Amino acid sequence: MRSTPSVLARLDGRYRVVKAPGVDAPAAQQDPAVAATVTRMLRDIEDRGMDAVLEYAKQLDHWEGGDVELDAAAIASSGDRLPADLRAAIELGADRTRAFAAEARSHLVDFSTEPVPGLVTGVKYVPVGRVGAYLPAGRFPLTASAFMTVGVAKTAGVPEVVACTPPQPGGGANDAVVYAAACSGVDRVFVLGGVQALAAMSFGLVGDGPIDMLVGAGNAFVAEAKRQLFGRVAIDLLAGPSEVAVIADESADPEVVAADLLGQAEHGPQSPAALVTTSAALADAVVAAVDRQLETLPTAWVAGPAWRDFGSVLVADDRETAAALMDDLAPEHLEVITTDDDWYHRRLTNYGSLFLGPWSTVAYSDKGMAGTNHVLPTAGGAKHSAGLSVSRFLKPLTYQRIERSATHELADAVQVISASEGMAAHEATATIRIAALDGVTPAAAASAGRA
């Protein structure tokens, strides 16, 4: 997360820094060395096809041969190898995420309107044809990723959703990840990781042809591959390390705030975590609580460096300043724990997803239990973009039908504008219709126009 100098200058004197990041906040992945490697791999795979994909699978993911596609039986049986409570939790998350997506879909309705007699315009929502979902399973297998990508795409009506997930050290796919995909309605699953997986889906080397849209999180190489493939295919968004921010006042429990900050710092050593508070006492208490919790946290090896290098704590003079600071950070996940959460809900405008009140926590959405999507903008992207949703898989296609009665009004104006631009062919498409109103055939009107 980044602060804009102009905003900080405007707010100077209205806040103070209790803890600043140790290094500059990370951008969305833009390492030149990573970019060069991805470019080389994509060109190689496009030139040599599946042979190159399998070579990279052996080299990078230690694939040991065999069919990279899981058959229907393997997908269906993936849940059989899971503990009953994990299986039930995955089923709940899949159902809840698809239910939320279905509710959102119900509000996206086809419509038509007739602004003047004889002019009918409208929108028809059509799902994209084929989606490829990348399901990460590296340092931590992100079980819920399939809910957000596969499940929401299928709810939007996408006919075919294929998924790729990297092989595990012992070979094969992660059963929980595959079962989450199965519960989400996936059509085909391939055990491929990284750049080679994204290239295989985008170039049509797996599945029934090239995909139209590529979705899902991943490491720096996956993010760069999405960047370079964009244009050939649509993508959900370009995401950097996961982020969390909290706005809290004196009513918040410092132990809860500290736990929620570390909950997202656990994603990776470059994951920013920020607290903006109107209480100096709370700021000090949260810093102490974070240090205390890190002493016994099993994942302190990753959350600790993230907090040390990218954690920040700011004390604002008032809630307007706190809101302005947070809107400038535009975090991926934003929790609000105050005595007037509704005021912040009305005031805040820049965030990926908002979590209101002390009983809300980002993990509920991360794991699919809240139903909202966890594929969200990072690195300030929430200032201009929203996260993945059912609408992203739908194309709002416009149409128009013009009758004779509306022709003069439209054609006269188009004739004038086209003439002013010097676009004679555009002008002719209007004048030929004006002439037809007077009984002149299109051929005769066209000849007259050329004369």
PDB file of N, CA and C in Angstrom, residues 12 40 85 115 142 171-172 200 215 251 254 263 274 285 292-293 323 333 350 394 411 427 430 432 445:
ATOM      1  N   ASP A  12      -0.872  16.998   6.625  1.00  0.00           N
ATOM      2  CA  ASP A  12       0.259  17.179   7.535  1.00  0.00           C
ATOM      3  C   ASP A  12      -0.184  17.895   8.812  1.00  0.00           C
ATOM      4  N   ARG A  40      10.353 -15.255 -22.461  1.00  0.00           N
ATOM      5  CA  ARG A  40      11.033 -16.378 -23.102  1.00  0.00           C
ATOM      6  C   ARG A  40      10.188 -17.642 -23.029  1.00  0.00           C
ATOM      7  N   ASP A  85     -14.750 -32.930   8.350  1.00  0.00           N
ATOM      8  CA  ASP A  85     -15.006 -31.521   8.670  1.00  0.00           C
ATOM      9  C   ASP A  85     -14.463 -30.595   7.589  1.00  0.00           C
ATOM     10  N   PRO A 115     -35.967   5.826 -26.312  1.00  0.00           N
ATOM     11  CA  PRO A 115     -35.858   7.244 -25.948  1.00  0.00           C
ATOM     12  C   PRO A 115     -36.717   8.161 -26.823  1.00  0.00           C
ATOM     13  N   LEU A 142      -4.445 -22.440  -1.515  1.00  0.00           N
ATOM     14  CA  LEU A 142      -5.577 -21.532  -1.328  1.00  0.00           C
ATOM     15  C   LEU A 142      -6.852 -22.255  -1.760  1.00  0.00           C
ATOM     16  N   GLY A 171       3.662 -35.676  -5.913  1.00  0.00           N
ATOM     17  CA  GLY A 171       2.991 -35.976  -7.166  1.00  0.00           C
ATOM     18  C   GLY A 171       1.490 -35.823  -7.022  1.00  0.00           C
ATOM     19  N   GLY A 172       0.840 -35.537  -8.110  1.00  0.00           N
ATOM     20  CA  GLY A 172      -0.610 -35.365  -8.075  1.00  0.00           C
ATOM     21  C   GLY A 172      -1.006 -33.996  -7.581  1.00  0.00           C
ATOM     22  N   ALA A 200      -0.626 -22.810 -21.453  1.00  0.00           N
ATOM     23  CA  ALA A 200      -1.356 -23.952 -22.005  1.00  0.00           C
ATOM     24  C   ALA A 200      -2.840 -23.644 -22.147  1.00  0.00           C
ATOM     25  N   VAL A 215      -8.198 -16.243 -15.051  1.00  0.00           N
ATOM     26  CA  VAL A 215      -8.424 -15.713 -13.708  1.00  0.00           C
ATOM     27  C   VAL A 215      -7.631 -16.522 -12.687  1.00  0.00           C
ATOM     28  N   SER A 251     -12.593   1.923  21.070  1.00  0.00           N
ATOM     29  CA  SER A 251     -13.492   0.822  21.419  1.00  0.00           C
ATOM     30  C   SER A 251     -12.953  -0.539  20.984  1.00  0.00           C
ATOM     31  N   PRO A 254      -7.304  -4.435  21.201  1.00  0.00           N
ATOM     32  CA  PRO A 254      -6.006  -4.488  20.517  1.00  0.00           C
ATOM     33  C   PRO A 254      -5.587  -5.899  20.127  1.00  0.00           C
ATOM     34  N   GLY A 263      -3.167 -11.873  10.384  1.00  0.00           N
ATOM     35  CA  GLY A 263      -3.875 -12.833   9.550  1.00  0.00           C
ATOM     36  C   GLY A 263      -3.615 -12.645   8.074  1.00  0.00           C
ATOM     37  N   ALA A 274      -1.746  -2.379   7.690  1.00  0.00           N
ATOM     38  CA  ALA A 274      -1.771  -0.996   8.170  1.00  0.00           C
ATOM     39  C   ALA A 274      -2.892  -0.797   9.172  1.00  0.00           C
ATOM     40  N   ALA A 285      -0.999  -0.140  22.031  1.00  0.00           N
ATOM     41  CA  ALA A 285      -1.424  -1.463  22.500  1.00  0.00           C
ATOM     42  C   ALA A 285      -1.391  -2.489  21.363  1.00  0.00           C
ATOM     43  N   ARG A 292       3.697  -9.551  20.779  1.00  0.00           N
ATOM     44  CA  ARG A 292       3.415 -10.643  21.706  1.00  0.00           C
ATOM     45  C   ARG A 292       2.877 -11.871  20.957  1.00  0.00           C
ATOM     46  N   GLN A 293       1.970 -11.656  20.006  1.00  0.00           N
ATOM     47  CA  GLN A 293       1.386 -12.772  19.264  1.00  0.00           C
ATOM     48  C   GLN A 293       2.409 -13.443  18.347  1.00  0.00           C
ATOM     49  N   ALA A 323     -10.295   8.640   7.646  1.00  0.00           N
ATOM     50  CA  ALA A 323     -10.926   8.201   6.400  1.00  0.00           C
ATOM     51  C   ALA A 323     -10.133   8.664   5.187  1.00  0.00           C
ATOM     52  N   HIS A 333      -8.089  -5.257   1.493  1.00  0.00           N
ATOM     53  CA  HIS A 333      -9.065  -5.612   2.530  1.00  0.00           C
ATOM     54  C   HIS A 333      -9.060  -4.499   3.574  1.00  0.00           C
ATOM     55  N   ASN A 350     -12.543   3.904  -1.303  1.00  0.00           N
ATOM     56  CA  ASN A 350     -11.459   3.172  -1.969  1.00  0.00           C
ATOM     57  C   ASN A 350     -11.037   1.951  -1.149  1.00  0.00           C
ATOM     58  N   LEU A 394     -19.482 -11.603 -17.573  1.00  0.00           N
ATOM     59  CA  LEU A 394     -20.597 -11.304 -18.463  1.00  0.00           C
ATOM     60  C   LEU A 394     -20.253 -10.135 -19.368  1.00  0.00           C
ATOM     61  N   ALA A 411     -30.357  10.699 -38.760  1.00  0.00           N
ATOM     62  CA  ALA A 411     -29.562  10.837 -39.975  1.00  0.00           C
ATOM     63  C   ALA A 411     -29.153  12.280 -40.234  1.00  0.00           C
ATOM     64  N   GLU A 427     -21.024   9.984 -43.813  1.00  0.00           N
ATOM     65  CA  GLU A 427     -22.108  10.878 -44.203  1.00  0.00           C
ATOM     66  C   GLU A 427     -23.066  10.183 -45.162  1.00  0.00           C
ATOM     67  N   ALA A 430     -25.873   7.992 -43.855  1.00  0.00           N
ATOM     68  CA  ALA A 430     -27.043   8.739 -43.391  1.00  0.00           C
ATOM     69  C   ALA A 430     -27.846   9.297 -44.554  1.00  0.00           C
ATOM     70  N   ILE A 432     -28.105   8.353 -47.625  1.00  0.00           N
ATOM     71  CA  ILE A 432     -28.788   7.338 -48.424  1.00  0.00           C
ATOM     72  C   ILE A 432     -30.107   6.942 -47.788  1.00  0.00           C
ATOM     73  N   ALA A 445     -29.589   7.047 -54.847  1.00  0.00           N
ATOM     74  CA  ALA A 445     -29.023   7.992 -53.884  1.00  0.00           C
ATOM     75  C   ALA A 445     -27.512   7.898 -53.841  1.00  0.00           C
TER      76      ALA A 445
END
